[in-house]
mmCIF file of C-alpha atoms in Angstrom:
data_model
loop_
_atom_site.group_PDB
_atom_site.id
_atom_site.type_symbol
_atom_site.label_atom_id
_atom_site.label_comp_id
_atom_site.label_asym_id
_atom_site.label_seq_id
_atom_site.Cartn_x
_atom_site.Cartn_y
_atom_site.Cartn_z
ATOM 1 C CA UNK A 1 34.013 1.547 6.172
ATOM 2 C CA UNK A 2 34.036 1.047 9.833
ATOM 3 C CA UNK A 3 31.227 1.329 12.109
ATOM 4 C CA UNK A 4 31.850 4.291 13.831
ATOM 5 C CA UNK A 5 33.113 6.301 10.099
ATOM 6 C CA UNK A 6 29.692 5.132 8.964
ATOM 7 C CA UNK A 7 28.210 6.558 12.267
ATOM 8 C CA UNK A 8 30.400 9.933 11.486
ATOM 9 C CA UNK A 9 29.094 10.059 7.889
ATOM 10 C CA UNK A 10 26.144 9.648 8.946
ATOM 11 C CA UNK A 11 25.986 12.417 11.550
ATOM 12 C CA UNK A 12 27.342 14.746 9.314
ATOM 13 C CA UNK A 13 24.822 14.139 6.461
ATOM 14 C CA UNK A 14 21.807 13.986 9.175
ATOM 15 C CA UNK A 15 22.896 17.429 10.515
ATOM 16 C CA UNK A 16 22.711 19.008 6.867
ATOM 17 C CA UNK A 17 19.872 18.018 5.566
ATOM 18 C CA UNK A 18 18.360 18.375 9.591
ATOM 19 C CA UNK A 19 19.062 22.154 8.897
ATOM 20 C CA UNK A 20 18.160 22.660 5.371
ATOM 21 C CA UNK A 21 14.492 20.966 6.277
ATOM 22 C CA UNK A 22 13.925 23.450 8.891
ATOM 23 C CA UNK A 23 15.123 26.199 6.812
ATOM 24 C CA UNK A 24 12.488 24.944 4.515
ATOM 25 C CA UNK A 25 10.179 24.336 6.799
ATOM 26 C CA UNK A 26 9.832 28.266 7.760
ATOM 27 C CA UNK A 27 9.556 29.040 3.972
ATOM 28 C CA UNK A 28 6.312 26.691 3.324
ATOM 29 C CA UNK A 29 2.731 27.976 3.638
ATOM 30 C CA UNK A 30 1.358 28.433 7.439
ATOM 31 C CA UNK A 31 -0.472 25.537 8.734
ATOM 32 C CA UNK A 32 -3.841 25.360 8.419
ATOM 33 C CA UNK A 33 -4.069 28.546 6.085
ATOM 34 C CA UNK A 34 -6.953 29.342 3.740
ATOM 35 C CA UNK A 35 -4.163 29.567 0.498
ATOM 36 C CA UNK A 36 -4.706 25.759 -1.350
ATOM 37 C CA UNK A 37 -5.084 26.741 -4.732
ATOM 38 C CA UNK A 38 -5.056 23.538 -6.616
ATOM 39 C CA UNK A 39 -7.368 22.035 -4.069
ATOM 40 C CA UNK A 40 -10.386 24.940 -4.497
ATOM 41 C CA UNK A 41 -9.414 24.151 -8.116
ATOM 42 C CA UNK A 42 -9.536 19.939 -7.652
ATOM 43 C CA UNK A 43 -13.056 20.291 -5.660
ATOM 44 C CA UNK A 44 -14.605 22.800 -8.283
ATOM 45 C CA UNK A 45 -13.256 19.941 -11.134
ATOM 46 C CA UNK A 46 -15.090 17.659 -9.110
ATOM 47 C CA UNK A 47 -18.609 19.314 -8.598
ATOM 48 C CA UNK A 48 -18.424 20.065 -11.826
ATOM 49 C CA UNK A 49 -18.044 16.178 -13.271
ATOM 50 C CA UNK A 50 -20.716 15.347 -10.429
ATOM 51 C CA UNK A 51 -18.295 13.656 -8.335
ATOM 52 C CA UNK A 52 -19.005 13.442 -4.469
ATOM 53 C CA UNK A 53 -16.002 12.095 -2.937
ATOM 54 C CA UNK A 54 -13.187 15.060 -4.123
ATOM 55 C CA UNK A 55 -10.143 12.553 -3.454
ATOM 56 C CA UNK A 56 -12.086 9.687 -5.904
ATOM 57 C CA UNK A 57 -12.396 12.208 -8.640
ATOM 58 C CA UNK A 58 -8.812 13.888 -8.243
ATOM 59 C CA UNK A 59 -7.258 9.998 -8.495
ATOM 60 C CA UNK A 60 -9.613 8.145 -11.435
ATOM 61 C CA UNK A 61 -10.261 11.294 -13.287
ATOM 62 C CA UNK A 62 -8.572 14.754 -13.080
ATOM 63 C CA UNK A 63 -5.016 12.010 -12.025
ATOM 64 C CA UNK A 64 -6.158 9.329 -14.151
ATOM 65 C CA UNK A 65 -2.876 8.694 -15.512
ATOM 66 C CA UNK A 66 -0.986 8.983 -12.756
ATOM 67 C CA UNK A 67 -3.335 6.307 -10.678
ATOM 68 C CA UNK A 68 -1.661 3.978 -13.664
ATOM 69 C CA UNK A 69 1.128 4.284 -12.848
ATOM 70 C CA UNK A 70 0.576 4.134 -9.521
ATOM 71 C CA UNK A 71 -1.061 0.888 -10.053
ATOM 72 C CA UNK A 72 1.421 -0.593 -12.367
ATOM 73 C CA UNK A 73 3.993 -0.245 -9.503
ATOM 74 C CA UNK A 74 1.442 -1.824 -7.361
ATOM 75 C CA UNK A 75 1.577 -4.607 -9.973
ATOM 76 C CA UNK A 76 4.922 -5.155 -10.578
ATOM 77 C CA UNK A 77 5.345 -5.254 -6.509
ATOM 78 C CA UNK A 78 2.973 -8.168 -6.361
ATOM 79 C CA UNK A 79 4.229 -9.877 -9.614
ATOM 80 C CA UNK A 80 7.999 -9.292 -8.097
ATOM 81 C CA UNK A 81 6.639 -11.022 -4.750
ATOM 82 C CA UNK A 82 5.406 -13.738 -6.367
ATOM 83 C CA UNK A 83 8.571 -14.425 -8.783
ATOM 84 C CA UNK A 84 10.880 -14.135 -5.330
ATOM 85 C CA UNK A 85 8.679 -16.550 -3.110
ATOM 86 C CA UNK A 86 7.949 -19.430 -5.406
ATOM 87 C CA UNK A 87 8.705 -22.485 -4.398
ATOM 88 C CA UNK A 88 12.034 -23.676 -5.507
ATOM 89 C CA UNK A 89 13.723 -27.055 -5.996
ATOM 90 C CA UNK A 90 15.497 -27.359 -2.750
ATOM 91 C CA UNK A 91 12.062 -27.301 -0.894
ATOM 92 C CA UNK A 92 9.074 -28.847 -0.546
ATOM 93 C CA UNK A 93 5.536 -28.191 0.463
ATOM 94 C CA UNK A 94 4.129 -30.082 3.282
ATOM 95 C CA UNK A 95 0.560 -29.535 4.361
ATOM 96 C CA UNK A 96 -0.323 -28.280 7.513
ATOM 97 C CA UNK A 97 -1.382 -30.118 10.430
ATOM 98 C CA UNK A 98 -5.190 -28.808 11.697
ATOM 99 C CA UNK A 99 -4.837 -26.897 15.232
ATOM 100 C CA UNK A 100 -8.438 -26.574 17.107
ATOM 101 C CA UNK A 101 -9.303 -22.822 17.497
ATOM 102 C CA UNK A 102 -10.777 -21.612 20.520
ATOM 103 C CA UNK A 103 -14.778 -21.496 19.933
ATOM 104 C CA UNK A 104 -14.854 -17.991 20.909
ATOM 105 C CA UNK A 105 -12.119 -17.054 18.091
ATOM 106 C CA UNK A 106 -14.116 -19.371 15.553
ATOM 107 C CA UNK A 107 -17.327 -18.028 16.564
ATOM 108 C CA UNK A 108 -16.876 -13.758 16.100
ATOM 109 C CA UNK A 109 -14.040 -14.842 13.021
ATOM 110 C CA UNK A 110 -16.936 -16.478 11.203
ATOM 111 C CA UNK A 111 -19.088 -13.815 11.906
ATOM 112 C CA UNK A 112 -16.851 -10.967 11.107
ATOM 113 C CA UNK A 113 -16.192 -12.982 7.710
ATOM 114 C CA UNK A 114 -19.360 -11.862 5.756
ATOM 115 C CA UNK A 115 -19.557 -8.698 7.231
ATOM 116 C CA UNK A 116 -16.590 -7.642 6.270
ATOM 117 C CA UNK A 117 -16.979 -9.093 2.999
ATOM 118 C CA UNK A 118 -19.887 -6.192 2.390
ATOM 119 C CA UNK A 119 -18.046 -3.501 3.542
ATOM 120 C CA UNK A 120 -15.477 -4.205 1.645
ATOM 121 C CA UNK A 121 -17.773 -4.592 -0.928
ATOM 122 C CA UNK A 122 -19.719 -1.283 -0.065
ATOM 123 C CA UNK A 123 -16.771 0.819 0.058
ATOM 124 C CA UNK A 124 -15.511 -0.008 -3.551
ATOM 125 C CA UNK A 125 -19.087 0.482 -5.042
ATOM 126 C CA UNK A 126 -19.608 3.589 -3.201
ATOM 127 C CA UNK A 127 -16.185 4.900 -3.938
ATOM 128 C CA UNK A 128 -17.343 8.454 -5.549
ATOM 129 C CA UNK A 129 -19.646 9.130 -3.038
ATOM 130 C CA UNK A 130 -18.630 8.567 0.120
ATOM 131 C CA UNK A 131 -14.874 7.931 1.919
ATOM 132 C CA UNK A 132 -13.120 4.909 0.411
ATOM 133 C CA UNK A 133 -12.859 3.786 -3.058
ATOM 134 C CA UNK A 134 -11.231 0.664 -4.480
ATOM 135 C CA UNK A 135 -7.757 1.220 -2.984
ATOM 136 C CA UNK A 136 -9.269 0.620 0.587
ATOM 137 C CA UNK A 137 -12.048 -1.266 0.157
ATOM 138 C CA UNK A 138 -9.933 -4.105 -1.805
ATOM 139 C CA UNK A 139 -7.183 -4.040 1.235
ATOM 140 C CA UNK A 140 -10.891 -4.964 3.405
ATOM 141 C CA UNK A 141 -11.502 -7.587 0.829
ATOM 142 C CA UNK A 142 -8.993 -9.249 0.869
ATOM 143 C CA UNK A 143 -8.748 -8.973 5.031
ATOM 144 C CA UNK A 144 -12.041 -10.402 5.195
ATOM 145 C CA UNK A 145 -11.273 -13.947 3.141
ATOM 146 C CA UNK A 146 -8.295 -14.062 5.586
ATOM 147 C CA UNK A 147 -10.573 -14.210 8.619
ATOM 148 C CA UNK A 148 -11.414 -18.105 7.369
ATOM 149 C CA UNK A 149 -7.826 -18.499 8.109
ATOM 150 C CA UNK A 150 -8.167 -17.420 11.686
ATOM 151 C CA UNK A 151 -11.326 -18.795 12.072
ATOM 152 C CA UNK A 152 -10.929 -22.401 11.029
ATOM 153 C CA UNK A 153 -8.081 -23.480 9.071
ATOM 154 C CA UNK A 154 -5.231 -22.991 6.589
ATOM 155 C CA UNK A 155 -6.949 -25.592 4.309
ATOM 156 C CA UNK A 156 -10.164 -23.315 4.391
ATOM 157 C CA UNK A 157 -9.079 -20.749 3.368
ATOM 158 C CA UNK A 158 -6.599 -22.100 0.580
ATOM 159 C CA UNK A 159 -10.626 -23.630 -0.212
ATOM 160 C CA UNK A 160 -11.882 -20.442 -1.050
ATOM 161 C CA UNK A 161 -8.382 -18.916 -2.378
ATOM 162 C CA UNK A 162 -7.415 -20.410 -5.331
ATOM 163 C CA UNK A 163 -3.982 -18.224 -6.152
ATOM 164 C CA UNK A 164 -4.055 -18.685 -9.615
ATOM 165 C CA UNK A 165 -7.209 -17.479 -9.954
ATOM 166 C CA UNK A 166 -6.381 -14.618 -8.127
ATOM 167 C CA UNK A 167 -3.344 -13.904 -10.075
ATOM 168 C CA UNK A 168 -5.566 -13.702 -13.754
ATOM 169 C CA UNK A 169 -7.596 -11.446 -11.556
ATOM 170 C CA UNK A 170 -5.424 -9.135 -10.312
ATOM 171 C CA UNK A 171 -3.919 -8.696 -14.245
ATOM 172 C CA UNK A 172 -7.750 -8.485 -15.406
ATOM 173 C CA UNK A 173 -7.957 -5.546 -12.514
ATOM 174 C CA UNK A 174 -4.829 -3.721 -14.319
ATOM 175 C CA UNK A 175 -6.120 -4.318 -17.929
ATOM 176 C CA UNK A 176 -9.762 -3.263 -16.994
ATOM 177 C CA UNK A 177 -8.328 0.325 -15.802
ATOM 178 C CA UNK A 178 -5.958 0.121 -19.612
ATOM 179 C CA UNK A 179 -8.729 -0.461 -21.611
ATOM 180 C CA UNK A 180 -11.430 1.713 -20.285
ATOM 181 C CA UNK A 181 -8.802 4.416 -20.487
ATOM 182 C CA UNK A 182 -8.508 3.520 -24.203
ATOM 183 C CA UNK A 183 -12.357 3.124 -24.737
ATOM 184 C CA UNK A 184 -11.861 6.793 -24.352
ATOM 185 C CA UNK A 185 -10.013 6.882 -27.455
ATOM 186 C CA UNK A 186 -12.789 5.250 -29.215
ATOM 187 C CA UNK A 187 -15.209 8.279 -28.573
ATOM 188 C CA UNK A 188 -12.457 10.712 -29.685
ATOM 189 C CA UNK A 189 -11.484 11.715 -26.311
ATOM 190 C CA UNK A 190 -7.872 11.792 -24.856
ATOM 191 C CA UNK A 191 -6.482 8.276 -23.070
ATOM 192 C CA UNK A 192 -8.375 8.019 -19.415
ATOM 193 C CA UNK A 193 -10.393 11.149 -20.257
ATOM 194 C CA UNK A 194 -13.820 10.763 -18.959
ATOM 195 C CA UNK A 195 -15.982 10.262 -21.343
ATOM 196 C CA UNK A 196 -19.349 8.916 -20.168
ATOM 197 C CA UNK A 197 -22.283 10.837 -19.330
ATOM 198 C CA UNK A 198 -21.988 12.151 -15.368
ATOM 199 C CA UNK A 199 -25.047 11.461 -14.423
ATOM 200 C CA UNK A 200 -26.807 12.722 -11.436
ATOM 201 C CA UNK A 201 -25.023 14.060 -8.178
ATOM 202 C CA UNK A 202 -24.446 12.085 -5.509
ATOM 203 C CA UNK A 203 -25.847 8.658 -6.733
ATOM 204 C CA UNK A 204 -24.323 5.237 -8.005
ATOM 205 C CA UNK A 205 -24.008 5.602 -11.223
ATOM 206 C CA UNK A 206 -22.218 9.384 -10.978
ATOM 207 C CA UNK A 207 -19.266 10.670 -11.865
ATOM 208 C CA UNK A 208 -18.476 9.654 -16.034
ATOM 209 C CA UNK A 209 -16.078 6.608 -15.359
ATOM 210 C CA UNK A 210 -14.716 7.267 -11.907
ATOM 211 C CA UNK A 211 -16.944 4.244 -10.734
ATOM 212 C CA UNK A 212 -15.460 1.870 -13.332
ATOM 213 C CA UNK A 213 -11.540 2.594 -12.793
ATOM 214 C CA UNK A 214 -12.709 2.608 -9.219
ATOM 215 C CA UNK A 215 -14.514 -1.169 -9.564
ATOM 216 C CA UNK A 216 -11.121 -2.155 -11.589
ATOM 217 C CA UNK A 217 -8.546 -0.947 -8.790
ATOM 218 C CA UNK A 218 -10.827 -2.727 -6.413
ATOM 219 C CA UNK A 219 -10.515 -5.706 -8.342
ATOM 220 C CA UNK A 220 -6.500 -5.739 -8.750
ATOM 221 C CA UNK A 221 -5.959 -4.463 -4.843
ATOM 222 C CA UNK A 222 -8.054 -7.109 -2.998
ATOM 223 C CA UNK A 223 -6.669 -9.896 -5.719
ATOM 224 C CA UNK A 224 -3.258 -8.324 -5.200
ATOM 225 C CA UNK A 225 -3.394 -8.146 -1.211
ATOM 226 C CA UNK A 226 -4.752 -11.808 -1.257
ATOM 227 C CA UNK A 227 -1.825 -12.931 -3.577
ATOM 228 C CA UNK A 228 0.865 -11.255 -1.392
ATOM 229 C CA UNK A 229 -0.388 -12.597 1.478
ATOM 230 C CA UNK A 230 -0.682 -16.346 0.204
ATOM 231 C CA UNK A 231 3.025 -16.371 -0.578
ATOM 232 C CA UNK A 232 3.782 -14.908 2.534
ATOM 233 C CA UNK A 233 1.725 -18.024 4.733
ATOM 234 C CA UNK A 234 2.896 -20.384 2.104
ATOM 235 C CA UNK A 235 6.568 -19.625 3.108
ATOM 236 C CA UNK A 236 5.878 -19.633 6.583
ATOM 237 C CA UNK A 237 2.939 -22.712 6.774
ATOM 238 C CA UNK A 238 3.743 -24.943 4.123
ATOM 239 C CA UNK A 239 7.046 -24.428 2.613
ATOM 240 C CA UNK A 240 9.807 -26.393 4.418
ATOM 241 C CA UNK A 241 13.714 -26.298 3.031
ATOM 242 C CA UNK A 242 15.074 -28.807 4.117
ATOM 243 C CA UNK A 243 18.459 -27.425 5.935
ATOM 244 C CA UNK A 244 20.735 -28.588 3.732
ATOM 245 C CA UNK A 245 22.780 -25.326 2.493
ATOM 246 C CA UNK A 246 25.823 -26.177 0.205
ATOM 247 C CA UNK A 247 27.474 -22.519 0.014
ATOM 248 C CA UNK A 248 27.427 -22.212 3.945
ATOM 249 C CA UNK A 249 29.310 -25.862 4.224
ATOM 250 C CA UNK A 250 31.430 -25.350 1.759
ATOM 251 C CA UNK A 251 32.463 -21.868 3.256
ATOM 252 C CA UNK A 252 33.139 -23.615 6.616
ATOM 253 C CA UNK B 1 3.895 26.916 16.863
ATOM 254 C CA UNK B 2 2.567 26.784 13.351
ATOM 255 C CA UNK B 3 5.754 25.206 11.951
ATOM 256 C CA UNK B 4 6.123 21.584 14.177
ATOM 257 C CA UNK B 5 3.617 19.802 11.607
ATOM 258 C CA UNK B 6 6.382 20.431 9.231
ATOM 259 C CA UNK B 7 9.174 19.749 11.810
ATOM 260 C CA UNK B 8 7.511 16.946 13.372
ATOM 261 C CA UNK B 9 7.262 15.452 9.675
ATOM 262 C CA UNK B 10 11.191 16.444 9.024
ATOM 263 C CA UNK B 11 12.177 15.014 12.337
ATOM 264 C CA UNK B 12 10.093 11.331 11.121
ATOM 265 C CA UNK B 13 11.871 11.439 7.885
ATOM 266 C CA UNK B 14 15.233 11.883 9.915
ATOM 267 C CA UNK B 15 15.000 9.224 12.717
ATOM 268 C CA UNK B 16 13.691 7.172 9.416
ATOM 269 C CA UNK B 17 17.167 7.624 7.860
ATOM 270 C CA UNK B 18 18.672 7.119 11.203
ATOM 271 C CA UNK B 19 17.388 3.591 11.666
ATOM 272 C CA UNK B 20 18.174 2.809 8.287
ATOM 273 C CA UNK B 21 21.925 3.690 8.092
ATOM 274 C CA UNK B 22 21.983 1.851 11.392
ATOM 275 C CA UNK B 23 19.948 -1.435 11.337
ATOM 276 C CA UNK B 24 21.568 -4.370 12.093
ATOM 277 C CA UNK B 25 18.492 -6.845 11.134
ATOM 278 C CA UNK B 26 17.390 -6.058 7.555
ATOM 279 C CA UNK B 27 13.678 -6.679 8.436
ATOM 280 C CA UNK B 28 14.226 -3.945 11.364
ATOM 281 C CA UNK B 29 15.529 -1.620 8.505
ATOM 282 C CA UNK B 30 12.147 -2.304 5.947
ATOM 283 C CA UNK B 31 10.064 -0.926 9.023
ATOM 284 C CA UNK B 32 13.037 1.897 9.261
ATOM 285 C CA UNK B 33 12.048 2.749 5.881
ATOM 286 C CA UNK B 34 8.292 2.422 6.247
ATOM 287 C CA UNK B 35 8.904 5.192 9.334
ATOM 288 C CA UNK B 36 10.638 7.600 6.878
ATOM 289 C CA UNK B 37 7.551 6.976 4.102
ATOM 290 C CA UNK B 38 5.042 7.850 6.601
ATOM 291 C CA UNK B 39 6.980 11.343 6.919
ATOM 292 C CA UNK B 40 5.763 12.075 3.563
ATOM 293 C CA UNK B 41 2.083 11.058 4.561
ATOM 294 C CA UNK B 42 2.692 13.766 7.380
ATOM 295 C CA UNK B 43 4.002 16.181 5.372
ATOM 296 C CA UNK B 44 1.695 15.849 2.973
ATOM 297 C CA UNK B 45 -1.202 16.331 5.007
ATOM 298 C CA UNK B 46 0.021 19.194 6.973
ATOM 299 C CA UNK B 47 0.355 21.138 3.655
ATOM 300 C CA UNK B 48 -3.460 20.278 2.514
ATOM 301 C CA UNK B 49 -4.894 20.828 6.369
ATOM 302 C CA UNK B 50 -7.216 24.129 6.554
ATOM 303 C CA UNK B 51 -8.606 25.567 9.902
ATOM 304 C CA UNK B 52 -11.631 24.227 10.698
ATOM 305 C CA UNK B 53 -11.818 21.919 7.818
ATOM 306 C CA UNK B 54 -13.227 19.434 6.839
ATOM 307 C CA UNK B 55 -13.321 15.547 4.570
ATOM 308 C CA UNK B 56 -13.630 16.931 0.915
ATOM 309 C CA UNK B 57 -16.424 14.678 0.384
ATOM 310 C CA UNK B 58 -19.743 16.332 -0.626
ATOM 311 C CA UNK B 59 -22.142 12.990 -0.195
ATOM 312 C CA UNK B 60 -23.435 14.919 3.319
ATOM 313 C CA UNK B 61 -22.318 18.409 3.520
ATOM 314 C CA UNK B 62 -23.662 20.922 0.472
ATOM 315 C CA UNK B 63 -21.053 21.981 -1.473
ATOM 316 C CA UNK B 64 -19.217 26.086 -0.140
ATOM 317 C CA UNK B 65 -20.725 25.342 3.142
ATOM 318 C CA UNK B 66 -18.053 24.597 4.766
ATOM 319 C CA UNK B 67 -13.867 24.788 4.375
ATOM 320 C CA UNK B 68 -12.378 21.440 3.193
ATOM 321 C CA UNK B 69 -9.308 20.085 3.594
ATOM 322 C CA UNK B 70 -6.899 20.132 -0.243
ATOM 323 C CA UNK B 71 -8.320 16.495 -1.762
ATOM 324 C CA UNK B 72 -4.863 16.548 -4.065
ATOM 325 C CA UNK B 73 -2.585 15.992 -0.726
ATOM 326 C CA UNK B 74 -5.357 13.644 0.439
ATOM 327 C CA UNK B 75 -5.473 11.466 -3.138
ATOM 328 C CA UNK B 76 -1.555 11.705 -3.214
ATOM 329 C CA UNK B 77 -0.954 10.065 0.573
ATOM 330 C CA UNK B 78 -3.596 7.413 0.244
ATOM 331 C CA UNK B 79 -1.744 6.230 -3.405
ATOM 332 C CA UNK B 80 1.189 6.569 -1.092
ATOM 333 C CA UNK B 81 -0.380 4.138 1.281
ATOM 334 C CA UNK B 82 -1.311 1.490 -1.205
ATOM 335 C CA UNK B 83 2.362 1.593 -3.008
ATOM 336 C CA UNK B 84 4.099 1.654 0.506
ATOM 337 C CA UNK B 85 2.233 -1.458 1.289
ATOM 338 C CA UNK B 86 2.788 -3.634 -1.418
ATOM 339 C CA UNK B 87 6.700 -1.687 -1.730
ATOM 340 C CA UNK B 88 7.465 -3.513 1.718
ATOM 341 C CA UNK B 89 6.164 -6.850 1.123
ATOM 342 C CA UNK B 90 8.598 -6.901 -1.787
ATOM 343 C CA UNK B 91 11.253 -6.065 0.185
ATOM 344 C CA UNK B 92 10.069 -8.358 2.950
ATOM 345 C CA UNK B 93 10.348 -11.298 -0.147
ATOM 346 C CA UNK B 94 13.757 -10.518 -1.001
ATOM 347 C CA UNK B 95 14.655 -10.306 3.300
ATOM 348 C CA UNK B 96 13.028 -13.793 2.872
ATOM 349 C CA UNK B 97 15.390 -15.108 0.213
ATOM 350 C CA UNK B 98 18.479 -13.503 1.481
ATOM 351 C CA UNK B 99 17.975 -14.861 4.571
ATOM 352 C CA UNK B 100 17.423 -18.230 3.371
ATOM 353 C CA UNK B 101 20.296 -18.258 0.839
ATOM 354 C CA UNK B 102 22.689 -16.675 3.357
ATOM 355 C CA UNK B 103 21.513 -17.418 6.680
ATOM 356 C CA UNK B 104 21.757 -14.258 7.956
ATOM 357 C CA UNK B 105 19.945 -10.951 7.971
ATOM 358 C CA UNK B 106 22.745 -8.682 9.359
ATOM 359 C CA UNK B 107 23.108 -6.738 6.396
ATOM 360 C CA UNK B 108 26.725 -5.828 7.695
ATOM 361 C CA UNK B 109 27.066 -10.119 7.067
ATOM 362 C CA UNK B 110 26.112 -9.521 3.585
ATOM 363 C CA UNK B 111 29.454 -7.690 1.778
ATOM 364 C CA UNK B 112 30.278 -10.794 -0.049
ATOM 365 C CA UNK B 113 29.490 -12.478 -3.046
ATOM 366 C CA UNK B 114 28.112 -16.020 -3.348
ATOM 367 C CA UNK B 115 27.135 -18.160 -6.020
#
């Protein structure tokens, strides 16, 4: 298909579904209206399990299951990265030379390390009580580790980032959510029902097992980020192919 | 005016698709696609927004005093987040390979089969 058919196509299928999203558009509830039924419904779920954070309880309790799945995707993403980026025979890894960073840079990156670390930290733990949970706080995690990277060097950081540690880690993240689901089988309960005691409102140790499948997505998301992102500098720091590409000289 | 959330969200999605069909780099078209996910974090949190609302986190605020915003939007946009991240370093990986294996990243370059 030629470039301007494609364009054509294109134009045509835009326009359509252009006009049947604004048709839709005027059919959905006004913004900003009082009409949210299955939030009232989420929050009063929530208060009721002594949950603070309403978004914490609607994804490791009332959508348990779901937040599997969601996390097995996030999984297989980082497994699929992983499988893609290895090293492979035509290349070979060559350390990288130290660069001197700036003492400013070195200076606030060293002290933004540890602090970050705790927030990170802080946001996972105090994931049913206050905005965050283990999605975000492992992204800050795993950011924070990475600051050793900017700070110093690439050999630092691959110091305290030992990927196949990681990697057990980020599986022990996704097994930790599987079997605390299934421990709820054990008391009679339904899979990733909550079954512990709720404890009291607006503390630590509320909310039934909302803090534990929290503590385990934390786990597999800052292991996960950290993963991704060493594959990523590997290809670009250490990996070098050596430009030799039979299929491209043997098409010439 | 209450409707250009909704359009603004439709018109993301759109220009999403646009870039897509279009790209000419195939790292240019995973941010493409990025632009048309982060229509459905708009969407999404135009449906849940409520007048004079509020996070729907009861740590400080006592629970009926105020409106909050629908949590359930909220809870499905920031799984969104999460999967869209990790989504696009995949397909970063694979631009990786391609490009190394073909030595291009035109994906108009890429009809062929090789190996």
């Amino acid at each position: 298909m030629s470039r301007r058919l494609r364009l054509w196509v294109l134009a045509v299928g835009g326009l359509g579904v252009a006009v049947l999203l604004l048709v839709a558009c005027f059919g959905l509830p006004a913004f900003g209206g009082t009409w949210h039924p299955y939030g009232d419904r989420a929050v009063h779920a929530a208060l009721a399990r002594h949950t603070a954070n309403t978004i914490s309880s609607v994804n490791f309790d009332q959508r348990a299951f779901d937040t599997l799945g969601e996390e097995s995707i996030l999984f297989g993403a980082v497994l699929g990265t992983v499988v893609l980026l290895r090293q492979t025979r035509d290349e070979e890894r060559q350390p990288p030379e130290p660069v001197p960073v700036a003492p400013p840079v070195r200076r606030y990156a060293l002290l933004a390390l540890p602090v970050t670390l705790l927030i990170g930290l802080y946001v996972i733990a105090h994931g049913q009580l206050s905005p965050g949970g283990g999605f975000q706080g492992g992204v800050v995690v795993a950011t924070s580790l990475h600051l050793l990277y900017i700070a110093v060097d690439y050999r630092a950081l691959e110091r305290i980032r030992p990927v196949g540690t990681y990697e057990v880690a980020d599986a022990a993240g996704e097994a930790a959510y599987l079997l605390v689901g299934a421990a709820a089988l054990l008391t009679g309960a339904a899979f990733l029902a909550n079954f512990l005691p709720y404890g009291t409102f607006n503390t630590l140790s509320s909310g039934g097992t909302v803090p534990l499948l929290n503590a385990a997505i934390g786990v597999e998301v800052a292991c996960g980020v950290v993963v991704l992102l060493a594959r990523f500098l590997d290809q670009a720091v250490e990996i070098e192919s050596d430009d030799r590409d039979d299929g491209a000289e043997a098409r010439t | 005016m209450s409707v250009l959330p909704y359009v603004s969200a439709a018109w993301l999605f759109l220009i999403g698709c646009y870039g897509l069909a279009t790209s000419r780099n195939l790292i240019h078209a995973v941010g493409c696609l990025a632009v048309c996910q982060s229509a459905t974090y708009v969407l999404l949190l135009t449906i849940g927004y409520r007048a004079g609302g509020t996070a729907p986190v009861f740590s400080d605020i006592a629970p009926g005093s105020r409106p909050v915003v629908d949590p359930v939007v909220q809870a499905l946009t920031l799984t969104d987040i999460v999967i869209g991240a990790t989504v696009t370093a995949l397909l970063l990986s694979l631009v990786i390979q391609v490009a190394k294996r073909h030595r291009t990243v035109d994906p108009d370059e890429l009809s062929e089969l090789r190996g």
